[in-house]
XYZ file of C-alpha atoms in Angstrom:
685
model
C -47.324 -118.257 -40.770
C -45.125 -115.725 -42.476
C -42.596 -114.056 -40.257
C -43.597 -110.509 -39.532
C -41.001 -107.742 -39.519
C -40.227 -106.975 -35.893
C -38.154 -103.910 -36.561
C -37.710 -101.128 -39.041
C -34.061 -100.249 -39.591
C -34.876 -97.151 -41.614
C -33.991 -93.985 -39.788
C -36.682 -91.393 -39.453
C -36.989 -88.394 -37.163
C -38.949 -88.933 -33.994
C -41.779 -86.695 -32.859
C -41.022 -87.173 -29.181
C -41.278 -83.973 -27.224
C -43.475 -82.254 -29.795
C -46.723 -83.938 -28.943
C -48.036 -80.775 -27.305
C -48.902 -79.389 -30.733
C -50.537 -82.561 -32.038
C -54.014 -81.176 -31.474
C -53.396 -77.918 -33.327
C -54.595 -77.450 -36.867
C -52.425 -77.907 -39.910
C -52.029 -74.180 -40.245
C -49.575 -74.163 -37.339
C -46.111 -73.131 -38.425
C -43.397 -75.675 -39.064
C -41.233 -76.299 -36.032
C -37.643 -75.242 -35.860
C -35.917 -78.594 -35.415
C -32.550 -77.079 -34.592
C -33.552 -76.779 -30.951
C -34.667 -80.375 -30.604
C -32.566 -83.407 -29.759
C -32.834 -86.745 -31.489
C -34.895 -89.144 -29.443
C -32.868 -92.243 -30.324
C -31.348 -94.024 -27.345
C -28.744 -96.814 -27.146
C -28.499 -98.967 -23.995
C -25.835 -101.642 -23.444
C -26.200 -103.977 -20.457
C -22.896 -105.151 -18.931
C -23.704 -107.998 -16.530
C -21.158 -109.537 -14.168
C -20.841 -113.344 -14.325
C -18.758 -114.084 -11.229
C -19.097 -116.965 -8.788
C -20.860 -114.752 -6.263
C -23.245 -113.359 -8.916
C -24.089 -116.934 -10.005
C -24.819 -118.116 -6.454
C -28.503 -118.671 -5.841
C -30.211 -117.767 -2.551
C -30.009 -120.665 -0.128
C -33.405 -120.189 1.531
C -35.573 -119.167 -1.434
C -38.981 -120.756 -2.058
C -38.307 -123.665 -4.405
C -41.956 -123.718 -5.453
C -41.524 -120.412 -7.253
C -39.299 -120.390 -10.304
C -38.215 -116.799 -9.791
C -37.345 -117.454 -6.155
C -34.162 -119.324 -7.035
C -32.765 -116.811 -9.504
C -29.147 -115.873 -9.114
C -28.283 -112.152 -9.433
C -26.920 -112.779 -12.948
C -30.116 -114.513 -14.110
C -32.192 -111.809 -12.414
C -30.258 -109.180 -14.390
C -30.796 -111.124 -17.650
C -34.494 -111.416 -16.912
C -34.580 -107.702 -16.210
C -32.873 -107.002 -19.548
C -35.402 -109.297 -21.247
C -38.309 -107.373 -19.677
C -36.776 -104.050 -20.701
C -36.224 -105.308 -24.254
C -39.872 -106.345 -24.490
C -40.977 -102.949 -23.266
C -38.614 -100.832 -25.366
C -39.158 -102.755 -28.578
C -42.792 -101.646 -28.469
C -42.695 -98.168 -26.985
C -39.382 -97.041 -28.538
C -38.945 -98.990 -31.790
C -35.994 -96.864 -32.970
C -33.875 -97.422 -29.838
C -30.946 -99.843 -29.685
C -30.159 -102.369 -26.986
C -27.386 -104.922 -26.402
C -26.176 -107.301 -23.685
C -22.499 -107.831 -22.804
C -21.507 -110.478 -20.252
C -18.166 -110.104 -18.507
C -16.287 -112.544 -16.305
C -17.312 -115.544 -18.431
C -15.077 -118.431 -19.362
C -16.009 -117.992 -23.022
C -15.172 -114.895 -25.046
C -16.949 -113.400 -28.065
C -16.950 -109.911 -29.545
C -18.303 -110.508 -33.059
C -20.070 -113.305 -34.866
C -17.641 -116.142 -35.574
C -15.230 -115.257 -32.769
C -16.055 -118.485 -30.933
C -14.945 -120.596 -33.903
C -11.791 -118.615 -34.634
C -10.891 -117.837 -31.037
C -10.192 -114.192 -31.891
C -12.668 -112.905 -29.302
C -10.502 -114.157 -26.465
C -7.467 -112.357 -27.860
C -9.074 -108.941 -28.087
C -11.382 -108.881 -25.058
C -10.808 -111.954 -22.872
C -13.719 -113.064 -20.661
C -16.145 -110.658 -22.389
C -19.064 -112.279 -24.201
C -21.334 -110.137 -26.427
C -24.602 -112.029 -26.029
C -26.716 -109.569 -28.055
C -25.059 -106.987 -30.274
C -26.084 -103.354 -29.887
C -28.864 -102.955 -32.451
C -32.591 -102.382 -32.800
C -33.934 -105.608 -31.228
C -35.300 -108.154 -33.677
C -37.613 -111.080 -32.989
C -34.608 -113.452 -33.030
C -32.894 -111.405 -30.288
C -35.976 -111.588 -28.071
C -36.326 -115.350 -28.630
C -32.631 -115.934 -27.833
C -32.844 -113.958 -24.608
C -36.104 -115.643 -23.642
C -34.581 -119.094 -24.065
C -31.612 -117.955 -21.989
C -33.753 -116.930 -19.004
C -36.240 -119.816 -19.277
C -34.014 -122.802 -20.132
C -31.488 -123.586 -17.416
C -29.371 -125.915 -19.543
C -28.647 -123.281 -22.183
C -27.910 -120.681 -19.527
C -25.660 -123.045 -17.571
C -23.582 -123.745 -20.668
C -22.726 -120.081 -21.147
C -22.856 -118.721 -17.588
C -19.596 -120.214 -16.382
C -17.447 -117.888 -14.288
C -13.846 -117.397 -15.357
C -11.095 -118.442 -12.988
C -9.192 -115.292 -13.928
C -10.313 -111.818 -12.999
C -11.671 -109.851 -15.926
C -9.956 -106.555 -16.730
C -12.356 -103.632 -16.142
C -10.276 -101.528 -18.547
C -10.843 -104.167 -21.268
C -14.560 -104.247 -20.469
C -14.933 -100.464 -20.753
C -12.841 -100.360 -23.939
C -15.014 -103.133 -25.414
C -18.114 -101.046 -24.626
C -16.390 -98.045 -26.221
C -15.863 -99.992 -29.441
C -19.463 -101.194 -29.486
C -20.896 -97.688 -29.064
C -18.475 -96.206 -31.608
C -19.284 -98.729 -34.332
C -22.977 -99.353 -33.707
C -24.381 -96.053 -32.425
C -21.990 -93.270 -33.440
C -24.641 -90.568 -33.935
C -27.017 -91.329 -31.074
C -27.493 -88.412 -28.719
C -28.134 -90.704 -25.733
C -25.811 -93.660 -25.120
C -25.764 -95.453 -21.793
C -23.924 -98.386 -20.241
C -25.939 -100.272 -17.580
C -23.327 -101.949 -15.361
C -24.737 -104.683 -13.079
C -22.302 -106.101 -10.522
C -21.847 -106.911 -6.837
C -18.050 -106.521 -6.845
C -17.304 -103.109 -5.325
C -13.499 -103.429 -5.451
C -12.121 -104.957 -8.680
C -8.329 -105.201 -8.949
C -7.979 -104.741 -5.197
C -4.250 -105.514 -5.311
C -3.454 -103.879 -8.663
C -3.464 -100.094 -8.591
C -2.319 -99.786 -12.198
C -5.308 -101.813 -13.377
C -7.662 -99.523 -11.421
C -6.039 -96.422 -12.917
C -6.314 -97.907 -16.401
C -10.024 -98.560 -15.845
C -10.518 -94.942 -14.710
C -8.868 -93.726 -17.932
C -11.173 -95.926 -20.036
C -14.193 -94.602 -18.114
C -13.093 -91.037 -18.875
C -12.829 -91.996 -22.563
C -16.437 -93.194 -22.468
C -17.540 -89.981 -20.800
C -15.750 -87.891 -23.438
C -17.461 -89.999 -26.099
C -20.840 -89.035 -24.644
C -21.621 -92.355 -22.942
C -23.200 -92.350 -19.486
C -22.313 -95.206 -17.133
C -25.298 -96.174 -14.970
C -24.212 -98.412 -12.095
C -26.600 -101.016 -10.649
C -24.741 -102.169 -7.512
C -26.101 -105.315 -5.880
C -25.819 -105.816 -2.135
C -26.376 -109.060 -0.211
C -27.770 -108.233 3.248
C -28.316 -111.941 3.957
C -24.558 -112.506 3.645
C -23.627 -109.337 5.495
C -22.306 -107.684 2.324
C -23.057 -104.062 1.381
C -21.780 -102.467 -1.809
C -19.276 -99.649 -1.162
C -18.931 -97.215 -4.085
C -16.033 -95.329 -2.591
C -13.581 -98.212 -3.092
C -13.584 -98.110 -6.902
C -16.690 -96.867 -8.698
C -16.599 -93.236 -7.606
C -13.732 -92.883 -10.109
C -15.665 -94.766 -12.809
C -19.217 -93.405 -12.614
C -19.613 -89.654 -13.162
C -22.432 -87.803 -11.450
C -23.420 -85.807 -14.545
C -24.491 -86.920 -17.979
C -22.020 -85.944 -20.735
C -24.841 -85.108 -23.140
C -26.798 -83.174 -20.512
C -24.475 -82.003 -17.704
C -27.118 -79.723 -16.193
C -29.753 -82.419 -15.768
C -30.433 -83.920 -12.339
C -27.765 -86.371 -11.175
C -28.427 -90.081 -11.697
C -29.765 -92.251 -8.921
C -27.259 -93.711 -6.462
C -29.190 -96.269 -4.413
C -27.822 -99.801 -4.537
C -29.897 -102.838 -5.485
C -31.016 -104.962 -2.582
C -34.114 -107.036 -1.768
C -37.310 -105.078 -1.252
C -37.248 -105.762 2.500
C -34.404 -106.255 4.906
C -35.490 -109.841 5.648
C -36.142 -110.930 2.057
C -33.377 -113.090 0.620
C -34.947 -114.727 -2.408
C -34.631 -113.985 -6.088
C -38.128 -112.544 -6.419
C -37.408 -109.531 -4.206
C -34.049 -109.026 -5.906
C -35.661 -109.160 -9.353
C -38.376 -106.710 -8.278
C -35.791 -104.287 -6.910
C -33.680 -104.574 -10.041
C -36.680 -104.119 -12.345
C -37.805 -101.077 -10.354
C -34.357 -99.491 -10.510
C -33.931 -100.161 -14.227
C -37.424 -98.858 -14.989
C -36.681 -95.620 -13.157
C -33.599 -95.073 -15.327
C -34.686 -96.723 -18.583
C -36.103 -93.560 -20.135
C -33.392 -91.012 -21.025
C -33.864 -87.324 -20.356
C -34.902 -85.706 -23.619
C -35.291 -81.971 -23.776
C -38.325 -80.389 -25.352
C -36.284 -77.262 -25.972
C -32.775 -76.152 -25.071
C -30.823 -72.877 -25.053
C -34.080 -71.121 -24.137
C -33.534 -67.537 -22.901
C -35.219 -66.951 -19.546
C -35.660 -63.223 -18.869
C -36.281 -62.672 -15.164
C -36.028 -58.890 -15.407
C -34.559 -56.102 -17.547
C -30.943 -56.999 -18.209
C -31.168 -60.273 -16.244
C -31.238 -63.294 -18.556
C -30.295 -66.940 -17.980
C -30.598 -70.150 -20.007
C -32.941 -73.090 -19.315
C -33.966 -76.407 -20.836
C -37.513 -77.702 -21.060
C -38.641 -81.299 -20.541
C -41.876 -83.234 -20.852
C -41.921 -85.464 -17.772
C -45.474 -86.750 -18.204
C -46.777 -87.647 -21.648
C -49.607 -89.893 -22.743
C -48.332 -92.989 -24.518
C -50.238 -94.504 -27.418
C -49.601 -97.384 -29.831
C -47.370 -96.221 -32.651
C -47.327 -97.654 -36.158
C -43.737 -97.323 -37.277
C -44.337 -98.222 -40.922
C -46.741 -99.503 -43.572
C -46.069 -102.932 -45.083
C -47.334 -104.977 -47.996
C -46.749 -108.541 -49.204
C -45.535 -108.750 -52.844
C -47.292 -111.333 -55.040
C -44.044 -113.217 -55.659
C -42.902 -113.316 -52.024
C -44.218 -114.213 -48.584
C -42.003 -111.685 -46.831
C -43.657 -108.345 -46.028
C -41.939 -105.255 -47.394
C -41.866 -101.773 -45.890
C -43.472 -99.100 -48.042
C -43.119 -95.338 -47.945
C -46.112 -93.079 -48.490
C -45.862 -90.296 -51.070
C -48.455 -87.534 -51.462
C -49.011 -84.746 -53.964
C -51.466 -81.914 -54.546
C -53.728 -81.962 -57.628
C -56.156 -79.413 -59.025
C -59.782 -80.237 -58.350
C -61.040 -79.460 -61.869
C -58.203 -80.614 -64.141
C -56.389 -83.134 -61.897
C -53.147 -81.331 -62.758
C -50.265 -81.739 -60.315
C -49.848 -78.516 -58.347
C -46.358 -77.510 -57.258
C -45.712 -76.317 -53.743
C -44.710 -72.848 -54.972
C -48.176 -72.395 -56.515
C -50.037 -73.059 -53.274
C -51.200 -70.175 -51.064
C -53.006 -70.249 -47.722
C -56.519 -68.827 -47.867
C -59.007 -67.776 -45.182
C -62.676 -66.851 -45.416
C -63.697 -63.402 -44.234
C -67.178 -61.959 -44.757
C -67.921 -64.344 -47.571
C -64.685 -63.451 -49.360
C -61.491 -65.530 -49.645
C -58.294 -63.803 -48.553
C -55.021 -65.514 -49.517
C -51.493 -65.080 -48.209
C -48.075 -66.155 -49.409
C -45.828 -68.135 -47.089
C -43.666 -65.051 -46.446
C -46.700 -62.919 -45.586
C -48.091 -65.610 -43.330
C -44.755 -66.027 -41.529
C -44.592 -62.259 -40.959
C -48.120 -62.237 -39.539
C -47.362 -65.080 -37.144
C -43.989 -63.775 -35.967
C -44.174 -62.445 -32.414
C -40.477 -62.561 -31.629
C -37.741 -65.063 -30.940
C -38.208 -67.964 -28.496
C -38.193 -66.669 -24.920
C -39.619 -67.088 -21.431
C -40.124 -63.552 -20.104
C -41.474 -62.912 -16.606
C -43.987 -60.059 -16.600
C -45.162 -60.238 -12.981
C -45.847 -62.322 -9.874
C -49.085 -63.484 -8.251
C -50.000 -65.616 -5.197
C -50.437 -69.304 -5.985
C -53.913 -69.144 -4.427
C -55.082 -67.011 -7.375
C -54.453 -69.798 -9.899
C -57.731 -71.640 -10.601
C -57.608 -75.397 -11.077
C -59.396 -75.228 -14.443
C -57.003 -72.652 -15.982
C -54.963 -75.068 -18.089
C -54.877 -75.644 -21.840
C -52.363 -78.455 -22.381
C -49.614 -80.463 -20.712
C -47.080 -78.739 -18.498
C -43.372 -78.352 -19.248
C -40.634 -78.774 -16.659
C -37.714 -76.329 -16.938
C -34.255 -76.681 -15.437
C -31.266 -74.322 -15.573
C -28.479 -74.737 -18.123
C -24.990 -73.264 -18.025
C -24.428 -73.571 -21.783
C -25.168 -69.960 -22.722
C -24.980 -68.037 -19.441
C -22.586 -69.016 -16.657
C -24.290 -68.708 -13.282
C -27.747 -69.670 -14.562
C -28.079 -72.411 -11.938
C -27.538 -70.034 -9.007
C -29.996 -67.440 -10.318
C -32.580 -70.121 -11.108
C -32.185 -71.661 -7.658
C -32.646 -68.284 -5.957
C -35.859 -67.628 -7.914
C -37.128 -71.165 -7.252
C -36.537 -70.966 -3.494
C -38.098 -67.494 -3.265
C -41.257 -68.624 -5.049
C -41.495 -71.679 -2.804
C -40.976 -69.689 0.378
C -43.562 -67.018 -0.479
C -46.041 -69.406 -2.183
C -46.070 -67.312 -5.335
C -46.033 -67.975 -9.059
C -44.533 -65.998 -11.911
C -46.652 -64.941 -14.899
C -44.590 -65.211 -18.074
C -44.781 -64.539 -21.815
C -43.740 -67.783 -23.506
C -42.760 -68.459 -27.132
C -41.733 -72.110 -27.399
C -39.945 -71.951 -30.751
C -39.425 -69.803 -33.781
C -42.725 -68.637 -35.348
C -44.735 -70.300 -32.574
C -47.824 -68.668 -31.118
C -47.139 -66.787 -27.863
C -48.904 -67.935 -24.722
C -49.356 -66.629 -21.214
C -48.021 -69.101 -18.678
C -47.718 -69.544 -14.942
C -44.295 -70.617 -13.648
C -45.055 -72.799 -10.622
C -42.255 -73.905 -8.254
C -42.004 -77.652 -7.657
C -40.356 -79.311 -4.667
C -38.029 -82.273 -4.919
C -39.755 -85.585 -4.223
C -37.975 -88.732 -3.025
C -39.132 -92.261 -2.282
C -38.657 -94.154 0.958
C -35.386 -95.499 -0.480
C -34.245 -91.877 -1.009
C -34.462 -92.263 -4.796
C -35.405 -89.072 -6.571
C -38.927 -89.281 -8.001
C -39.244 -85.673 -9.121
C -36.404 -83.129 -9.301
C -36.805 -79.558 -8.053
C -37.558 -76.975 -10.719
C -40.247 -74.815 -12.291
C -43.351 -76.014 -14.121
C -44.738 -74.077 -17.080
C -48.546 -74.129 -17.002
C -50.268 -72.696 -20.092
C -52.996 -70.218 -19.152
C -56.083 -69.523 -21.282
C -56.783 -66.222 -22.983
C -60.219 -64.621 -22.856
C -61.047 -66.209 -26.242
C -60.379 -69.699 -24.842
C -62.917 -69.530 -22.004
C -66.424 -70.778 -22.775
C -69.584 -69.976 -20.868
C -70.523 -72.658 -18.336
C -73.806 -74.525 -18.800
C -76.929 -73.265 -17.043
C -77.360 -75.697 -14.185
C -79.219 -75.623 -10.930
C -76.664 -76.303 -8.223
C -77.972 -77.720 -4.965
C -75.451 -77.475 -2.134
C -75.146 -80.652 -0.130
C -76.039 -80.215 3.554
C -73.411 -80.779 6.240
C -74.788 -84.152 7.529
C -74.552 -85.585 3.999
C -70.990 -84.272 3.575
C -69.943 -85.751 6.920
C -71.348 -89.155 5.954
C -69.518 -89.078 2.613
C -66.269 -88.078 4.337
C -66.297 -91.411 6.168
C -66.796 -93.296 2.884
C -63.906 -91.459 1.227
C -61.606 -92.122 4.178
C -62.289 -95.853 3.924
C -61.462 -95.899 0.191
C -58.233 -93.905 0.220
C -55.169 -95.292 -1.541
C -52.111 -96.191 0.562
C -50.753 -92.986 2.115
C -53.517 -91.162 0.245
C -51.232 -90.869 -2.809
C -51.845 -92.069 -6.358
C -48.721 -93.768 -7.693
C -49.021 -94.053 -11.499
C -46.058 -96.442 -11.578
C -48.309 -99.178 -10.165
C -50.976 -98.938 -12.852
C -49.899 -99.678 -16.437
C -52.305 -98.605 -19.162
C -54.361 -101.798 -19.733
C -55.341 -100.915 -23.300
C -51.760 -100.108 -24.294
C -50.312 -103.205 -22.611
C -52.947 -105.416 -24.224
C -52.024 -104.041 -27.661
C -48.328 -104.662 -26.986
C -49.025 -108.184 -25.725
C -50.955 -109.097 -28.892
C -48.237 -107.550 -31.067
C -45.548 -109.483 -29.216
C -47.428 -112.768 -29.559
C -47.804 -112.300 -33.313
C -44.187 -111.287 -33.825
C -42.732 -114.104 -31.707
C -45.243 -116.690 -32.948
C -46.605 -117.261 -29.453
C -50.107 -118.269 -28.393
C -52.475 -115.325 -28.308
C -53.414 -114.331 -24.751
C -57.033 -114.765 -23.744
C -57.396 -112.010 -21.165
C -55.717 -108.687 -20.553
C -54.120 -107.882 -17.220
C -55.898 -104.823 -15.856
C -54.608 -103.475 -12.543
C -57.147 -100.634 -12.617
C -60.123 -102.952 -11.976
C -61.541 -102.028 -8.549
C -61.254 -104.614 -5.791
C -64.989 -104.933 -5.253
C -64.889 -107.373 -2.333
C -62.429 -105.220 -0.411
C -64.451 -102.086 -1.185
C -67.651 -103.747 0.002
C -65.959 -104.980 3.165
C -64.391 -101.646 4.069
C -67.004 -99.132 2.906
C -70.228 -101.096 2.279
C -71.987 -100.305 5.594
C -70.966 -96.646 5.390
C -72.354 -96.361 1.839
C -75.701 -97.805 3.017
C -75.720 -95.344 5.896
C -74.932 -92.504 3.486
C -77.925 -93.536 1.369
C -80.224 -93.258 4.382
C -78.881 -89.805 5.205
C -79.415 -88.809 1.561
C -83.106 -89.797 1.691
C -83.629 -87.857 4.915
C -81.899 -84.752 3.614
C -83.790 -84.975 0.310
C -87.137 -84.904 2.122
C -85.971 -81.889 4.117
C -84.900 -80.145 0.889
C -88.279 -80.911 -0.753
C -90.107 -79.437 2.203
C -87.950 -76.306 2.392
C -88.171 -75.649 -1.359
C -91.824 -76.598 -1.886
C -90.844 -79.503 -4.148
C -93.247 -82.139 -2.796
C -94.164 -84.951 -5.248
C -97.377 -84.247 -7.206
C -99.987 -86.713 -8.425
C -100.574 -86.928 -12.189
C -103.903 -87.352 -13.947
C -103.493 -91.119 -14.189
C -102.813 -91.396 -10.474
C -99.021 -91.868 -10.688
C -96.520 -89.892 -8.676
C -94.544 -87.212 -10.454
C -91.717 -85.097 -9.057
C -91.716 -81.347 -9.341
C -88.864 -81.618 -11.747
C -91.288 -83.124 -14.253
C -92.264 -79.646 -15.397
C -88.774 -79.062 -16.695
C -88.866 -82.449 -18.416
C -92.178 -81.580 -20.066
C -90.811 -78.258 -21.211
C -87.799 -80.043 -22.628
C -90.066 -82.476 -24.471
C -92.040 -79.536 -25.800
C -88.894 -77.939 -27.189
C -87.917 -81.248 -28.782
C -91.320 -81.480 -30.446
C -91.042 -77.936 -31.759
C -87.551 -78.665 -33.045
C -88.793 -81.787 -34.813
C -91.660 -79.797 -36.339
C -89.253 -77.159 -37.610
C -86.983 -79.807 -39.110
C -89.973 -81.310 -40.901
C -90.170 -78.206 -43.070
C -92.181 -75.720 -41.033
C -91.786 -72.004 -41.762
C -90.975 -71.066 -38.240
C -94.204 -71.208 -36.334
C -94.283 -71.385 -32.570
C -90.720 -71.717 -31.262
C -89.098 -71.478 -34.719
C -87.454 -68.634 -36.642
C -89.675 -66.623 -38.956
C -88.441 -65.178 -42.234
C -88.852 -61.661 -40.841
C -86.683 -62.489 -37.828
C -84.034 -64.016 -40.048
C -84.002 -61.012 -42.419
C -83.657 -58.644 -39.462
C -80.801 -60.716 -38.034
C -79.057 -60.786 -41.424
C -79.346 -57.004 -41.734
C -77.707 -56.615 -38.318
C -75.097 -59.336 -39.062
C -76.455 -61.262 -36.079
C -77.424 -64.608 -37.602
C -75.044 -66.312 -35.206
C -77.249 -65.440 -32.234
C -79.655 -68.251 -33.122
C -79.013 -71.792 -31.955
C -77.820 -74.491 -34.350
C -81.123 -76.378 -33.978
C -83.198 -73.304 -34.911
C -80.925 -72.470 -37.853
C -81.134 -76.043 -39.161
C -84.930 -75.979 -38.865
C -85.167 -72.732 -40.845
C -82.647 -73.953 -43.472
C -84.523 -77.221 -43.979
C -87.632 -75.265 -44.847
C -85.660 -73.343 -47.490
C -83.799 -76.361 -48.843
C -80.405 -74.990 -47.810
C -77.630 -77.503 -47.091
C -74.489 -76.872 -45.052
C -71.959 -78.601 -42.804
C -72.388 -79.482 -39.150
C -70.354 -76.655 -37.617
C -72.156 -73.485 -36.630
C -69.744 -71.266 -38.573
C -70.523 -73.210 -41.769
C -74.269 -72.962 -41.098
C -74.080 -69.178 -40.538
C -72.044 -68.752 -43.744
C -74.641 -70.744 -45.669
C -77.496 -68.598 -44.324
C -75.646 -65.356 -45.109
C -74.772 -66.628 -48.570
C -78.419 -67.499 -49.252
C -79.518 -63.974 -48.327
C -76.745 -62.398 -50.422
C -77.745 -64.461 -53.459
C -81.421 -63.576 -52.950
C -80.577 -59.858 -52.766
C -78.637 -60.069 -56.039
C -81.469 -61.841 -57.863
C -84.076 -59.446 -56.500
């Protein structure tokens, strides 16, 4: 089996944060990329390899392999899981693993043979260099976490204390050489030692200076402190790490502060490696995705003469499998090569290559084609510079649930352009929350973008039971529809459920509620997406193909039947009783057909529907209108009044089939074809 390319080292711009316009037509203006940040992210794990970090739990379940994991192995397994996830969902991101406190030292390839790694950065071992992960990196890390002998050979704690200043300077060199232009660079520091260099103040000061250098470089230090409640040890940040870890991100100082909870087993009594691994995985997952702004430096006009600056984020976005490149296998080689697609415009009649300057946008109007140059089109579409301008306030109760066109944006204040933006934004946010109101705003997302009416909805801060921030406080931008966007609802006969039936269903719903009556999307991975990634991983790593996908969305039928089964049966009985009452009150008793069978009153509507279908089929067979169809006189009258569009698509198709007219499937194309046929007939007559 030929080795498949597991990564694409070619740099290409990412479309993250611009997916909101994916469903718009190709006539949408080109985005101004100056306001967007690169989506590339570089993460370097720094994992402590001390005697205490290598100590396994003493009362773990030996029957479970994960139960006897030491904190260091749990951190490596966590890094392995993150690498598997990021290599699929973020193929352009970099990741590396640096061990510190080891007996061996290595900074670059070949350092172990020459011994130079120990001279530059003693007791620092670069297990995986900071790079886009390749299949070999994943295999190496997998063997490390699965094979104890290989791990035991490397994971030997040094007898000397590692210098934190050397560690941070080593990370500085790695980020500088491997990811100099990445907008997001983060150091994940996993340790249980809350007071390094306890007796050496100069060493602590030197480490603080190196941490400041990293911050100035644009690197964020994310601390993953590990506590050991079973040993009576709790991590204390104030001893050392408050001077090392900054509360704000250097690339985004106005974003919400990073999480500060320490890593401990999921419950106070749990002491095994499984609970520690779960807690570590949960904490890393919550911080694995960097904050990437949809737009920045956006003027936010609250009133005349009152303007602040905000940033916009997409906090919830549908993830789909992404093909990063096309490949082909050359005839003289077994190794796939990456290819780049190239397209060009050609004339339909002569096949001549058409230059971009020769192309003009054209639109149909009244049977004529109207063309525009790019400059004319840009002038037509220009409604002003990007802005969020409040034009009024309304009660939140006036916002209908259905009034939404696309995904919401989350905005947060920024001090980059206007000092004091945070205070003004906070005052507006608290006022809207207190009065349960929303702001109606005029919103232009970027240069030459279409303006939209939006509702600015205040959002409260949400925290978990461990006091970790789930959702920061801020304002949500909800896109409201214009009058042109609202379609007429279908003609349906709505029967209101009686109160006894509603009461019976209320019991069923109460029995089937999720824990705390809250849907937590973090517990339900997309089964289709994860299955695709699992197959891709198996092919790339030459593993056995999985036989069955793991789907956590499958209902637990036995539990549902046990909890709600009797209530559902009872609800069915109430439904039958209420249906008989409704039949009696509305004179809808079942009728007997000619052949003796029972037929509900609703059968008349079904018969009428069948009659319409028969008429439609007759018209499509070439009839000239007839009963239920469109006559030539009716069509001529509609054409004279420019009202051909009032007919249904089925009737128009039936009339066109009789005339031998062909058109597309959309109603606008059908109406144009009918109008064109009449115009041609008038010219010939």
